[in-house]
Coordinates of C-alpha atoms in Angstrom, one line a residue:
Chain A
M290 CA 10.7 37.7 -12.2
A291 CA 12.1 35.5 -14.9
I292 CA 10.4 32.2 -15.6
K293 CA 12.8 29.3 -15.0
W294 CA 10.6 26.5 -16.1
V295 CA 7.0 25.4 -16.5
A296 CA 5.1 22.8 -14.5
L297 CA 2.0 21.1 -16.2
D298 CA -0.8 19.2 -14.6
W299 CA -2.4 17.9 -17.8
G300 CA -5.3 15.7 -17.0
T301 CA -8.2 14.1 -18.9
T302 CA -10.4 17.2 -18.9
N303 CA -8.1 20.1 -17.9
L304 CA -4.7 21.5 -18.2
I305 CA -3.1 23.7 -15.5
A306 CA 0.2 25.4 -16.3
Y307 CA 2.4 27.0 -13.6
A308 CA 5.2 29.4 -14.4
I309 CA 8.0 28.8 -11.9
G310 CA 10.6 31.4 -11.0
E311 CA 13.7 31.5 -8.9
E312 CA 13.7 29.3 -5.8
G313 CA 10.5 27.5 -7.0
V314 CA 8.1 30.5 -6.6
I315 CA 4.9 30.2 -8.6
I316 CA 4.8 33.4 -10.7
D317 CA 1.8 32.7 -12.8
R318 CA -0.9 30.1 -13.4
I319 CA -3.1 29.4 -16.4
H320 CA -6.1 27.1 -16.5
S321 CA -7.3 25.6 -19.8
N322 CA -10.1 23.1 -20.6
K323 CA -7.9 21.5 -23.3
G324 CA -7.7 18.1 -21.5
M325 CA -6.0 15.0 -22.9
S326 CA -9.3 13.5 -23.9
Q327 CA -10.0 16.1 -26.7
L328 CA -6.6 16.0 -28.2
A329 CA -4.8 13.7 -30.8
P330 CA -1.1 13.1 -30.1
S331 CA -0.2 15.6 -32.8
E332 CA -2.2 18.4 -31.2
F333 CA -0.5 18.6 -27.8
E334 CA 2.4 20.8 -28.9
A335 CA 0.3 23.4 -30.6
T336 CA -2.1 23.4 -27.6
L337 CA 0.7 23.9 -25.2
L338 CA 2.3 26.7 -27.3
N339 CA -1.1 28.5 -27.4
V340 CA -1.7 28.2 -23.6
I341 CA 1.8 29.4 -22.5
R342 CA 2.7 31.7 -25.4
D343 CA 3.1 34.7 -23.1
W344 CA 5.7 32.9 -21.1
L345 CA 8.0 32.1 -24.1
S346 CA 10.6 34.1 -25.8
D347 CA 12.3 33.6 -29.2
N348 CA 15.9 33.2 -28.0
H349 CA 15.2 30.8 -25.2
C350 CA 14.2 27.1 -24.9
M351 CA 11.7 26.8 -22.1
Q352 CA 11.8 23.6 -20.0
V353 CA 8.3 22.1 -19.4
V354 CA 7.7 19.2 -17.1
A355 CA 4.3 17.5 -17.2
C356 CA 2.4 14.9 -15.3
G357 CA -1.1 13.4 -15.7
M358 CA -3.0 11.7 -18.5
V359 CA -0.8 13.5 -21.0
G360 CA 1.6 10.5 -20.4
A361 CA -1.1 7.9 -21.0
R362 CA -1.1 5.6 -24.1
Q363 CA -3.7 7.9 -25.7
G364 CA -1.9 11.1 -24.6
W365 CA 1.1 13.0 -26.1
L366 CA 3.6 10.3 -25.5
E367 CA 3.3 7.3 -23.3
A368 CA 5.4 7.4 -20.1
A369 CA 5.1 3.7 -19.0
Y370 CA 3.8 3.1 -15.5
S371 CA 6.2 2.3 -12.6
Q372 CA 4.9 -0.6 -10.6
V373 CA 4.6 -0.5 -6.8
P374 CA 6.5 -0.7 -4.6
C375 CA 8.4 2.2 -6.3
S376 CA 9.4 5.8 -5.9
P377 CA 6.3 7.9 -6.8
V378 CA 8.3 9.5 -9.7
E379 CA 11.0 7.2 -11.1
M380 CA 13.5 9.5 -12.8
A381 CA 14.6 6.7 -15.2
S382 CA 11.1 6.5 -16.7
V383 CA 10.6 10.2 -17.5
V384 CA 10.2 10.6 -21.3
D385 CA 11.0 13.4 -23.7
A386 CA 8.0 14.4 -25.7
P387 CA 8.6 15.2 -29.4
T388 CA 8.5 18.9 -30.2
N389 CA 9.2 21.0 -33.3
D390 CA 9.2 24.5 -31.8
P391 CA 12.8 25.5 -30.7
R392 CA 11.3 27.5 -27.8
L393 CA 10.0 24.4 -26.2
S394 CA 11.5 21.3 -24.5
V395 CA 9.0 18.9 -22.8
R396 CA 9.4 16.0 -20.4
I397 CA 6.6 13.8 -19.1
V398 CA 6.7 11.8 -15.8
P399 CA 5.4 8.3 -15.6
G400 CA 2.3 7.1 -13.7
V401 CA 2.3 4.3 -11.1
C402 CA 0.5 1.0 -11.4
Q403 CA -0.3 -1.9 -9.1
R404 CA -1.1 -5.5 -9.9
E405 CA -3.4 -7.8 -7.9
P406 CA -5.5 -5.8 -7.5
D407 CA -4.9 -3.8 -10.7
D408 CA -4.9 -0.1 -10.1
I409 CA -3.4 3.0 -11.8
M410 CA -2.6 6.6 -11.1
R411 CA -1.4 9.5 -13.3
G412 CA -0.8 12.9 -11.6
E413 CA -1.3 11.8 -8.0
E414 CA 2.1 10.1 -7.9
T415 CA 3.6 13.6 -8.6
Q416 CA 1.7 15.0 -5.6
I417 CA 3.0 12.2 -3.4
A418 CA 6.5 12.9 -4.7
G419 CA 5.9 16.6 -3.9
Y420 CA 5.0 15.8 -0.3
L421 CA 7.9 13.4 0.1
A422 CA 10.3 16.0 -1.3
K423 CA 9.4 18.2 1.7
N424 CA 9.0 15.3 4.2
P425 CA 11.4 12.6 3.1
S426 CA 11.0 10.4 6.2
F427 CA 7.2 10.3 6.1
S428 CA 5.6 6.9 6.8
G429 CA 1.9 6.6 6.7
T430 CA -1.2 7.1 4.5
I431 CA -1.7 9.7 1.8
C432 CA -5.3 10.4 0.8
L433 CA -5.8 12.2 -2.6
P434 CA -9.5 13.2 -3.0
G435 CA -10.9 13.9 -6.5
T436 CA -12.8 12.5 -9.4
H437 CA -11.0 9.2 -8.7
S438 CA -9.9 9.4 -5.1
K439 CA -6.8 7.5 -4.1
W440 CA -5.4 6.2 -0.8
A441 CA -1.7 5.3 -0.9
R442 CA 0.4 3.6 1.7
V443 CA 3.9 5.3 1.7
T444 CA 7.0 4.1 3.6
H445 CA 10.7 4.4 2.9
G446 CA 10.1 7.0 0.2
K447 CA 8.1 4.5 -1.8
V448 CA 4.4 4.0 -2.7
Q449 CA 3.8 0.5 -1.3
S450 CA 0.2 0.0 -2.4
F451 CA -2.9 2.1 -3.2
T452 CA -6.6 1.9 -3.9
T453 CA -8.8 4.1 -6.1
F454 CA -12.4 5.0 -5.5
M455 CA -14.9 6.4 -8.0
T456 CA -16.2 8.9 -5.5
G457 CA -16.0 12.2 -7.3
E458 CA -17.2 10.8 -10.6
L459 CA -20.1 9.1 -8.9
F460 CA -21.1 12.4 -7.3
D461 CA -21.0 14.1 -10.6
L462 CA -23.0 11.4 -12.4
L463 CA -25.6 11.2 -9.7
T464 CA -26.2 14.9 -9.4
R465 CA -26.1 15.5 -13.1
H466 CA -27.6 12.5 -14.8
S467 CA -29.5 10.3 -12.4
V468 CA -33.0 10.4 -10.8
L469 CA -31.3 12.4 -8.0
R470 CA -30.5 15.3 -10.2
F471 CA -33.7 17.2 -9.3
C472 CA -33.6 16.6 -5.5
T473 CA -29.8 17.4 -5.2
A474 CA -29.7 20.5 -7.5
S475 CA -28.6 23.3 -5.1
D476 CA -25.9 25.9 -4.4
E477 CA -26.4 25.4 -0.7
W478 CA -24.2 23.3 1.5
D479 CA -24.6 21.9 5.1
D480 CA -21.7 20.4 7.0
S481 CA -24.0 18.5 9.5
A482 CA -25.9 16.9 6.6
F483 CA -22.6 15.9 5.1
L484 CA -21.4 14.4 8.4
K485 CA -24.7 12.6 8.8
G486 CA -24.2 11.1 5.4
V487 CA -20.7 9.9 6.4
E488 CA -22.1 8.4 9.6
T489 CA -24.9 6.6 7.8
A490 CA -22.5 5.2 5.2
M491 CA -20.2 4.0 8.0
L492 CA -23.0 2.4 10.1
N493 CA -24.4 0.4 7.2
S494 CA -21.5 0.2 4.8
D495 CA -23.0 -2.5 2.5
R496 CA -26.1 -0.4 1.8
L497 CA -24.6 2.3 -0.3
T498 CA -26.8 1.9 -3.4
A499 CA -30.0 1.8 -1.2
H500 CA -28.8 4.9 0.6
L501 CA -28.3 6.7 -2.7
F502 CA -31.8 6.0 -3.9
G503 CA -33.2 6.9 -0.5
L504 CA -32.4 10.6 -1.1
R505 CA -35.3 10.8 -3.5
P506 CA -38.1 9.6 -1.2
R507 CA -36.6 11.7 1.6
G508 CA -37.1 14.7 -0.7
L509 CA -40.6 13.6 -1.7
L510 CA -42.0 12.3 1.7
S511 CA -40.1 14.4 4.2
G512 CA -39.6 17.5 2.1
T513 CA -35.9 17.5 2.9
D514 CA -34.2 20.5 1.3
N515 CA -32.1 20.0 -1.9
G516 CA -29.0 21.5 -0.3
L517 CA -29.2 19.0 2.6
L518 CA -29.7 16.1 0.2
R519 CA -26.7 17.2 -1.9
A520 CA -24.4 17.4 1.2
H521 CA -25.8 14.1 2.5
L522 CA -25.1 12.4 -0.9
S523 CA -21.5 13.7 -0.7
G524 CA -21.2 12.3 2.8
L525 CA -22.5 8.9 1.7
L526 CA -19.9 8.5 -1.0
I527 CA -17.0 9.9 1.0
G528 CA -18.2 7.8 4.1
A529 CA -18.1 4.7 2.0
E530 CA -14.5 5.4 1.0
I531 CA -13.4 6.1 4.6
T532 CA -15.1 2.9 5.8
A533 CA -13.3 0.8 3.2
M534 CA -10.0 2.4 4.1
R535 CA -10.3 2.2 7.9
E536 CA -7.2 0.0 8.2
M537 CA -5.3 2.7 6.3
W538 CA -6.1 5.6 8.7
R539 CA -6.7 4.0 12.1
G540 CA -3.6 4.7 14.1
Q541 CA -1.8 6.0 11.1
D542 CA -0.3 9.4 10.1
V543 CA -2.6 10.7 7.4
V544 CA -2.0 13.5 4.9
I545 CA -4.7 14.8 2.6
I546 CA -3.5 16.2 -0.8
G547 CA -6.1 17.9 -2.9
D548 CA -8.0 21.1 -3.6
P549 CA -9.0 23.0 -0.5
G550 CA -12.7 22.3 -0.8
N551 CA -12.4 18.5 -1.2
S552 CA -9.6 18.3 1.3
R553 CA -11.7 20.0 4.0
L554 CA -14.6 17.5 3.5
Y555 CA -12.2 14.5 4.0
Q556 CA -10.7 16.3 7.0
I557 CA -14.0 16.8 8.8
A558 CA -15.2 13.3 7.9
L559 CA -12.0 11.9 9.4
A560 CA -12.2 14.3 12.4
Q561 CA -15.6 12.7 13.2
N562 CA -13.6 9.5 13.6
D563 CA -11.1 11.1 16.0
L564 CA -8.4 11.6 13.4
A565 CA -6.6 14.9 12.7
P566 CA -5.1 14.6 9.2
L567 CA -2.8 17.3 7.7
I568 CA -3.8 19.0 4.5
Y569 CA -1.2 19.7 1.8
D570 CA -2.3 21.9 -1.1
G571 CA -2.7 19.8 -4.3
A572 CA -1.4 22.5 -6.7
L573 CA 1.7 23.1 -4.6
A574 CA 2.2 19.3 -4.4
I575 CA 2.3 19.1 -8.2
V576 CA 4.9 21.8 -8.5
D577 CA 7.0 20.4 -5.6
G578 CA 6.7 16.9 -7.2
L579 CA 7.9 18.1 -10.7
T580 CA 10.7 20.3 -9.3
P581 CA 13.3 17.5 -8.9
V582 CA 12.7 16.5 -12.5
A583 CA 13.2 20.1 -13.7
N584 CA 16.4 20.4 -11.5
A585 CA 17.9 17.2 -12.7
W586 CA 17.2 18.1 -16.3
A587 CA 18.9 21.5 -16.0
C588 CA 22.0 19.7 -14.8
A589 CA 22.1 17.3 -17.7
R590 CA 21.4 19.7 -20.5
G591 CA 22.3 23.1 -19.2
C592 CA 19.8 24.8 -21.6
A593 CA 18.1 26.9 -19.0
Chain B
M267 CA -61.5 -12.0 -29.4
A268 CA -63.2 -8.9 -27.9
I269 CA -61.1 -6.6 -25.7
K270 CA -62.7 -6.4 -22.3
W271 CA -60.3 -3.9 -20.7
V272 CA -56.8 -2.4 -21.0
A273 CA -54.0 -2.6 -18.5
L274 CA -51.3 0.1 -18.5
D275 CA -47.8 0.0 -17.1
W276 CA -47.0 3.7 -17.5
G277 CA -43.6 4.5 -16.1
T278 CA -41.2 7.3 -16.2
T279 CA -39.7 6.5 -19.6
N280 CA -42.1 3.9 -21.2
L281 CA -45.7 3.0 -21.6
I282 CA -46.8 -0.6 -22.1
A283 CA -50.4 -1.2 -22.9
Y284 CA -52.0 -4.7 -22.7
A285 CA -55.4 -5.5 -24.4
I286 CA -57.1 -8.0 -22.1
G287 CA -59.8 -10.4 -23.4
E288 CA -62.1 -13.0 -21.8
E289 CA -60.7 -14.7 -18.8
G290 CA -57.8 -12.4 -18.5
V291 CA -56.0 -13.5 -21.7
I292 CA -53.5 -10.9 -23.1
I293 CA -54.7 -10.4 -26.7
D294 CA -52.3 -7.7 -27.7
R295 CA -49.5 -5.5 -26.4
I296 CA -48.2 -2.1 -27.5
H297 CA -44.9 -0.5 -26.3
S298 CA -44.5 3.2 -26.5
N299 CA -41.7 5.5 -25.4
K300 CA -44.1 8.2 -24.3
G301 CA -43.2 7.9 -20.6
M302 CA -44.5 10.1 -17.8
S303 CA -41.4 12.3 -17.8
Q304 CA -42.1 13.8 -21.2
L305 CA -45.8 14.6 -20.7
A306 CA -47.7 17.4 -19.1
P307 CA -50.8 16.4 -17.2
S308 CA -53.0 17.6 -20.1
E309 CA -51.2 15.4 -22.6
F310 CA -51.8 12.0 -21.1
E311 CA -55.3 11.4 -22.6
A312 CA -54.3 12.3 -26.1
T313 CA -51.2 10.1 -25.8
L314 CA -53.2 7.2 -24.6
L315 CA -55.8 7.6 -27.3
N316 CA -53.1 7.6 -29.9
V317 CA -51.4 4.5 -28.5
I318 CA -54.5 2.3 -28.1
R319 CA -56.6 3.8 -31.0
D320 CA -56.9 0.4 -32.8
W321 CA -58.5 -1.1 -29.7
L322 CA -61.3 1.5 -29.3
S323 CA -64.7 1.5 -31.0
D324 CA -67.1 4.5 -31.2
N325 CA -70.0 3.0 -29.3
H326 CA -68.1 1.6 -26.4
C327 CA -66.4 3.0 -23.3
M328 CA -63.1 1.1 -22.8
Q329 CA -62.0 0.6 -19.2
V330 CA -58.4 1.3 -18.7
V331 CA -56.5 0.6 -15.4
A332 CA -53.0 2.1 -15.0
C333 CA -50.1 1.8 -12.6
G334 CA -46.7 3.4 -12.4
M335 CA -45.4 7.0 -12.4
V336 CA -48.6 8.0 -14.3
G337 CA -50.0 8.3 -10.7
A338 CA -47.2 10.5 -9.4
R339 CA -47.7 14.1 -8.4
Q340 CA -46.2 15.2 -11.8
G341 CA -48.2 12.5 -13.7
W342 CA -51.7 12.5 -15.1
L343 CA -53.4 12.6 -11.7
E344 CA -51.8 11.9 -8.3
A345 CA -52.9 8.6 -6.7
A346 CA -51.6 9.2 -3.1
Y347 CA -49.3 6.6 -1.7
S348 CA -50.6 3.9 0.7
Q349 CA -48.2 3.6 3.6
V350 CA -46.8 0.2 4.8
P351 CA -47.9 -2.0 6.3
C352 CA -50.7 -2.2 3.7
S353 CA -52.2 -4.2 0.8
P354 CA -50.1 -3.6 -2.2
V355 CA -53.0 -2.0 -4.1
E356 CA -55.5 -0.4 -1.7
M357 CA -58.8 -0.2 -3.6
A358 CA -60.0 2.8 -1.7
S359 CA -57.1 4.9 -3.0
V360 CA -57.6 4.1 -6.7
V361 CA -58.4 7.4 -8.5
D362 CA -60.4 8.2 -11.6
A363 CA -58.3 10.2 -14.1
P364 CA -60.1 13.0 -15.9
T365 CA -61.0 12.2 -19.6
N366 CA -63.0 14.0 -22.3
D367 CA -63.3 11.2 -24.9
P368 CA -66.4 9.1 -24.3
R369 CA -64.6 6.0 -25.5
L370 CA -62.3 6.1 -22.5
S371 CA -62.6 5.6 -18.8
V372 CA -59.3 5.5 -16.8
R373 CA -58.4 4.5 -13.3
I374 CA -55.0 4.8 -11.7
V375 CA -53.8 2.7 -8.7
P376 CA -51.8 4.2 -5.9
G377 CA -48.1 3.6 -5.1
V378 CA -46.8 2.4 -1.7
C379 CA -44.6 4.4 0.6
Q380 CA -42.6 3.8 3.7
R381 CA -41.4 6.1 6.5
E382 CA -38.2 5.7 8.5
P383 CA -36.5 5.0 6.3
D384 CA -38.4 6.8 3.6
D385 CA -39.0 4.8 0.5
I386 CA -41.4 4.7 -2.4
M387 CA -42.7 2.4 -5.2
R388 CA -45.0 2.9 -8.2
G389 CA -45.7 0.0 -10.4
E390 CA -44.0 -2.7 -8.3
E391 CA -46.9 -2.7 -5.8
T392 CA -49.1 -3.9 -8.7
Q393 CA -46.7 -6.7 -9.5
I394 CA -46.7 -7.8 -5.9
A395 CA -50.5 -7.6 -5.9
G396 CA -50.5 -9.8 -9.0
Y397 CA -48.4 -12.4 -7.4
L398 CA -50.6 -12.3 -4.2
A399 CA -53.7 -12.6 -6.3
K400 CA -52.5 -16.0 -7.5
N401 CA -50.7 -16.9 -4.2
P402 CA -52.8 -15.3 -1.4
S403 CA -51.1 -17.1 1.4
F404 CA -47.5 -16.3 0.4
S405 CA -45.2 -15.2 3.2
G406 CA -41.7 -14.2 2.3
T407 CA -39.6 -11.9 0.2
I408 CA -40.3 -10.5 -3.2
C409 CA -37.4 -9.2 -5.2
L410 CA -38.2 -6.9 -8.1
P411 CA -35.1 -6.2 -10.3
G412 CA -35.0 -3.1 -12.5
T413 CA -33.8 0.5 -12.8
H414 CA -34.6 0.9 -9.1
S415 CA -34.6 -2.7 -7.7
K416 CA -36.9 -3.4 -4.8
W417 CA -37.0 -6.0 -2.1
A418 CA -40.3 -6.3 -0.2
R419 CA -41.2 -8.3 2.9
V420 CA -44.7 -9.7 2.4
T421 CA -46.9 -11.4 5.0
H422 CA -50.6 -11.7 5.6
G423 CA -51.3 -10.3 2.1
K424 CA -49.5 -7.0 3.0
V425 CA -46.3 -5.3 2.2
Q426 CA -44.6 -5.0 5.6
S427 CA -41.5 -3.1 4.5
F428 CA -39.2 -2.6 1.5
T429 CA -35.9 -1.3 0.3
T430 CA -35.0 0.2 -3.0
F431 CA -31.5 0.0 -4.7
M432 CA -30.3 2.1 -7.5
T433 CA -28.8 -0.9 -9.2
G434 CA -30.2 -0.7 -12.8
E435 CA -29.7 3.1 -13.0
L436 CA -26.1 2.9 -11.8
F437 CA -25.3 0.2 -14.4
D438 CA -26.8 2.4 -17.0
L439 CA -24.9 5.6 -15.8
L440 CA -21.6 3.8 -15.5
T441 CA -21.7 2.0 -18.9
R442 CA -23.0 5.1 -20.7
H443 CA -21.5 8.2 -19.0
S444 CA -18.5 7.2 -16.8
V445 CA -14.9 6.5 -17.4
L446 CA -16.0 2.8 -17.6
R447 CA -18.0 3.4 -20.8
F448 CA -15.1 2.4 -23.0
C449 CA -14.0 -0.7 -21.2
T450 CA -17.6 -2.0 -20.7
A451 CA -18.9 -1.3 -24.2
S452 CA -19.8 -4.8 -25.5
D453 CA -22.7 -7.0 -26.8
E454 CA -21.0 -10.0 -25.2
W455 CA -22.0 -11.5 -21.9
D456 CA -20.3 -14.1 -19.6
D457 CA -22.2 -15.7 -16.7
S458 CA -19.0 -16.7 -14.9
A459 CA -17.6 -13.1 -15.0
F460 CA -21.0 -11.9 -13.6
L461 CA -20.9 -14.5 -10.8
K462 CA -17.3 -13.5 -10.0
G463 CA -18.5 -10.0 -9.7
V464 CA -21.3 -11.1 -7.3
E465 CA -18.7 -13.0 -5.2
T466 CA -16.3 -10.1 -5.1
A467 CA -19.0 -7.7 -4.0
M468 CA -20.1 -10.1 -1.3
L469 CA -16.6 -10.7 0.0
N470 CA -15.7 -7.0 0.4
S471 CA -19.1 -5.5 0.6
D472 CA -17.9 -2.0 1.7
R473 CA -15.5 -1.6 -1.3
L474 CA -18.1 -1.1 -4.0
T475 CA -16.8 2.2 -5.3
A476 CA -13.3 0.9 -5.4
H477 CA -14.4 -2.3 -7.2
L478 CA -16.2 -0.1 -9.8
F479 CA -13.1 1.9 -10.6
G480 CA -11.0 -1.3 -10.6
L481 CA -12.6 -2.4 -13.9
R482 CA -10.6 0.2 -15.8
P483 CA -7.1 -0.8 -14.7
R484 CA -8.1 -4.4 -15.2
G485 CA -8.8 -3.5 -18.8
L486 CA -5.6 -1.5 -19.2
L487 CA -3.2 -3.7 -17.3
S488 CA -4.6 -7.2 -17.7
G489 CA -6.2 -6.7 -21.0
T490 CA -9.5 -8.1 -19.7
D491 CA -12.2 -8.2 -22.4
N492 CA -15.0 -5.6 -22.4
G493 CA -17.7 -8.3 -22.4
L494 CA -16.2 -9.8 -19.2
L495 CA -15.8 -6.4 -17.6
R496 CA -19.4 -5.5 -18.4
A497 CA -20.7 -8.7 -16.9
H498 CA -18.5 -8.3 -13.9
L499 CA -19.8 -4.7 -13.4
S500 CA -23.4 -6.1 -13.4
G501 CA -22.3 -8.7 -10.8
L502 CA -20.7 -6.1 -8.6
L503 CA -23.9 -4.0 -8.4
I504 CA -26.3 -6.9 -8.0
G505 CA -23.9 -8.6 -5.5
A506 CA -23.9 -5.4 -3.4
E507 CA -27.7 -5.5 -3.4
I508 CA -27.9 -9.2 -2.4
T509 CA -25.3 -8.7 0.3
A510 CA -27.3 -5.8 1.9
M511 CA -30.5 -7.9 1.7
R512 CA -29.1 -11.2 3.1
E513 CA -31.5 -11.2 6.1
M514 CA -34.3 -10.9 3.5
W515 CA -33.4 -14.1 1.7
R516 CA -31.5 -16.4 4.1
G517 CA -34.0 -19.1 5.1
Q518 CA -36.8 -17.2 3.3
D519 CA -39.2 -18.0 0.4
V520 CA -38.1 -15.7 -2.3
V521 CA -39.9 -14.8 -5.5
I522 CA -38.3 -12.7 -8.3
I523 CA -40.7 -10.5 -10.4
G524 CA -39.2 -8.8 -13.4
D525 CA -38.3 -9.2 -17.0
P526 CA -36.8 -12.5 -18.0
G527 CA -33.2 -11.2 -18.5
N528 CA -32.9 -9.4 -15.2
S529 CA -34.7 -12.1 -13.3
R530 CA -32.4 -14.8 -14.5
L531 CA -29.3 -12.8 -13.3
Y532 CA -30.8 -12.5 -9.8
Q533 CA -31.7 -16.1 -9.8
I534 CA -28.2 -17.3 -10.6
A535 CA -26.7 -14.9 -8.2
L536 CA -28.9 -16.2 -5.4
A537 CA -28.4 -19.8 -6.6
Q538 CA -24.6 -19.2 -5.9
N539 CA -25.8 -18.6 -2.4
D540 CA -27.7 -21.9 -2.3
L541 CA -31.1 -20.3 -2.8
A542 CA -33.6 -21.4 -5.4
P543 CA -36.0 -18.5 -5.9
L544 CA -39.0 -18.7 -8.2
I545 CA -39.4 -16.3 -11.1
Y546 CA -42.7 -14.7 -11.9
D547 CA -43.0 -12.8 -15.2
G548 CA -43.1 -9.0 -14.6
A549 CA -45.6 -8.3 -17.4
L550 CA -48.0 -11.0 -16.3
A551 CA -47.7 -9.7 -12.8
I552 CA -48.8 -6.2 -13.9
V553 CA -51.9 -7.6 -15.6
D554 CA -52.7 -9.9 -12.7
G555 CA -52.3 -7.1 -10.3
L556 CA -54.6 -4.7 -12.2
T557 CA -57.3 -7.4 -12.9
P558 CA -59.0 -7.1 -9.5
V559 CA -59.3 -3.3 -10.0
A560 CA -60.9 -3.9 -13.4
N561 CA -63.2 -6.6 -12.0
A562 CA -64.4 -4.5 -9.1
W563 CA -64.9 -1.5 -11.4
A564 CA -67.1 -3.5 -13.8
C565 CA -69.3 -4.5 -10.9
A566 CA -69.7 -0.9 -9.8
R567 CA -70.4 0.8 -13.1
G568 CA -71.5 -2.0 -15.4
C569 CA -70.2 -0.1 -18.5
A570 CA -68.2 -3.0 -20.0

C-alpha cells in the first residue's frame, strides 16, 4: 500500500515514525533513539531522512507531520505554545520546518501551555486532539500517563486546564540512581503490591517522601521481595497522583491515553476507587491527532 | 595535646575522624571520601590506618569508636539494630571490630530500628545520644536533617519512634539527574523563595510531584531565575516533610541536629510556623554520643 504521509512523535529521548496509508491505516512504524535532546537544530533533517529513507522516493515530496519536543525552542523549529483554554492543536500555530531535500516537507504542531500555575505539554496535546477527533462531544478528564504524567480537563473541544506530575521520571530516578536501586531491582511484578502502594499513598497523602524511604527498611527488616517493593513504589507514585487529582476523576468521565502497560496500571488504580476509565492507545492517538493537520495541508498545497 | 581516643562518623559515602583530647576537646578532624559503600569488610582496617596514621604511635593502642553504616551488614562488622523503644546507643550491643594492627582497637555502636512501620537509622542514634548526654531529661522531638532526614520522638532517655524522609537524596537526584537539572543549576540562594516553597508544600501537601515538575514551566514561561527555583525546590521537599510531621512539632520542644546549613533551613521553615527550635551541631553530637562508649571502654580495659 502506498504511503500517503508520515506521522512523527519526536520527543526528548525517542523518535517514533508512522507510515500512514489510505484511510489512515498505519502501514509501518520505526522507533529510533535519536531524541530531540541529542540533536542540534541543523541535524533534524538528516536524522529524519536516515530514519524514514525506505519510505521516500525520488520523484515524490513526502508530507511529514510532527509533534513533541521537536517543536520546542531547543528543537528543530519552535512551534509556540497555545495557551489554555484552547483547541489541543491550533491549526494557525502549526509551523513549516526548514528542509533542503526535495523529497521532504515537514510541519510541526504547537504545544499547549498554561499560566498560574505555569504548565506545559508537547505531544500530549496531539493525543488529546486524536481522541477528540473521534469523540468530538467528549466532556471530562483525560489522563496521560508517562515520564511526566498529565491530567487535562476537556470540554467544548478545548483543553481548559491541566496538571503535570513527575511520576514516571521519579520512578526511573529512584529505581536507577537512589538508595532504593538495590531493593527495587527486579523483573517481577505484583498487582496487589502495586494496589497496596496506591492505597498507602491515598491514606497518608502527605507522607510520600517517607513512604519512599520506607521501602528500604522493609527490604532489610521484613525481607520483602524486590519485585513487591518495585510494584509498591510504582503504586506510591501513581497513588500520589490520583489523590491529588481526585476532583478531576470523582464523578467524571475519564479516558486514559498512553502505552498499554502504563494505562493498565492507572486503570486498576482508579478501579480500586470505583471508577471504570476507558483506555485509548497512545500511538493511535498520535496518528489520529496529526491526521487533520495532514488532511488540511494536502488541500492547501496539493503535493501529495 | 595528647589524643585520648578517636571518634568516627563512617557513613555510606564519607568518613569523618575526630581526634579527641583531654576533657573531650576535639583536637583534629580528618575528612575522607572512603565511605562504606566502596569498601569490602577486609578493607576497613587499612583504610582507617591510612586516614588516622598521623594520630597513631607505635607503643600505644588507640581506642577508636565508630558509628554509621560501618556497622551495617555490608560494613566492617554488623552491629545489630536495637529496636525502639530503646536507648539511642545500647551499650550491650556495641561490637568489637576485628583488627590486626596492635596500634588499633575499634568498637562500633549499633543502629536503631523500628517495626510497623519499618524504619532504620545508623549514625543519627549517636547524635541523639549525644544530645541526651548533655540534656538527660529532654522530652520532645529531635529533627535530624540530611540525605535521609529523620524525626524522632524522645522521652525518658529513649527513642520511642521515628520516621525517615528521602528529602536530601531527592534534592540531589532532582538537581543532578532529572529534567530540573538545567533550571535549578545555580550557586545562588534565596531564603524567601525557599520559604515560599515551604508554604506551597504545606498548603497543597498532596501535590508534591506536580509542584516538582512545575519548576520547569516556571523557568520556561515566567523566566524565573535558576537560583530561585533551586531554593524553591528545597522548600518544597522540606515543606513536605514538615507537613507530614506536624503532630511531632506542634506544641513540642524541638531540637535540630545536623550541619549548620541544613539546620538553618529547617529552623527558618519551622519559624515560619511559629516554632523556635534549638540547633545542636551534628559533629559535636557525634562526639558527645560516642564519648560514653569510649569512657566505659577505658574503664573495662584500661589500655588508654
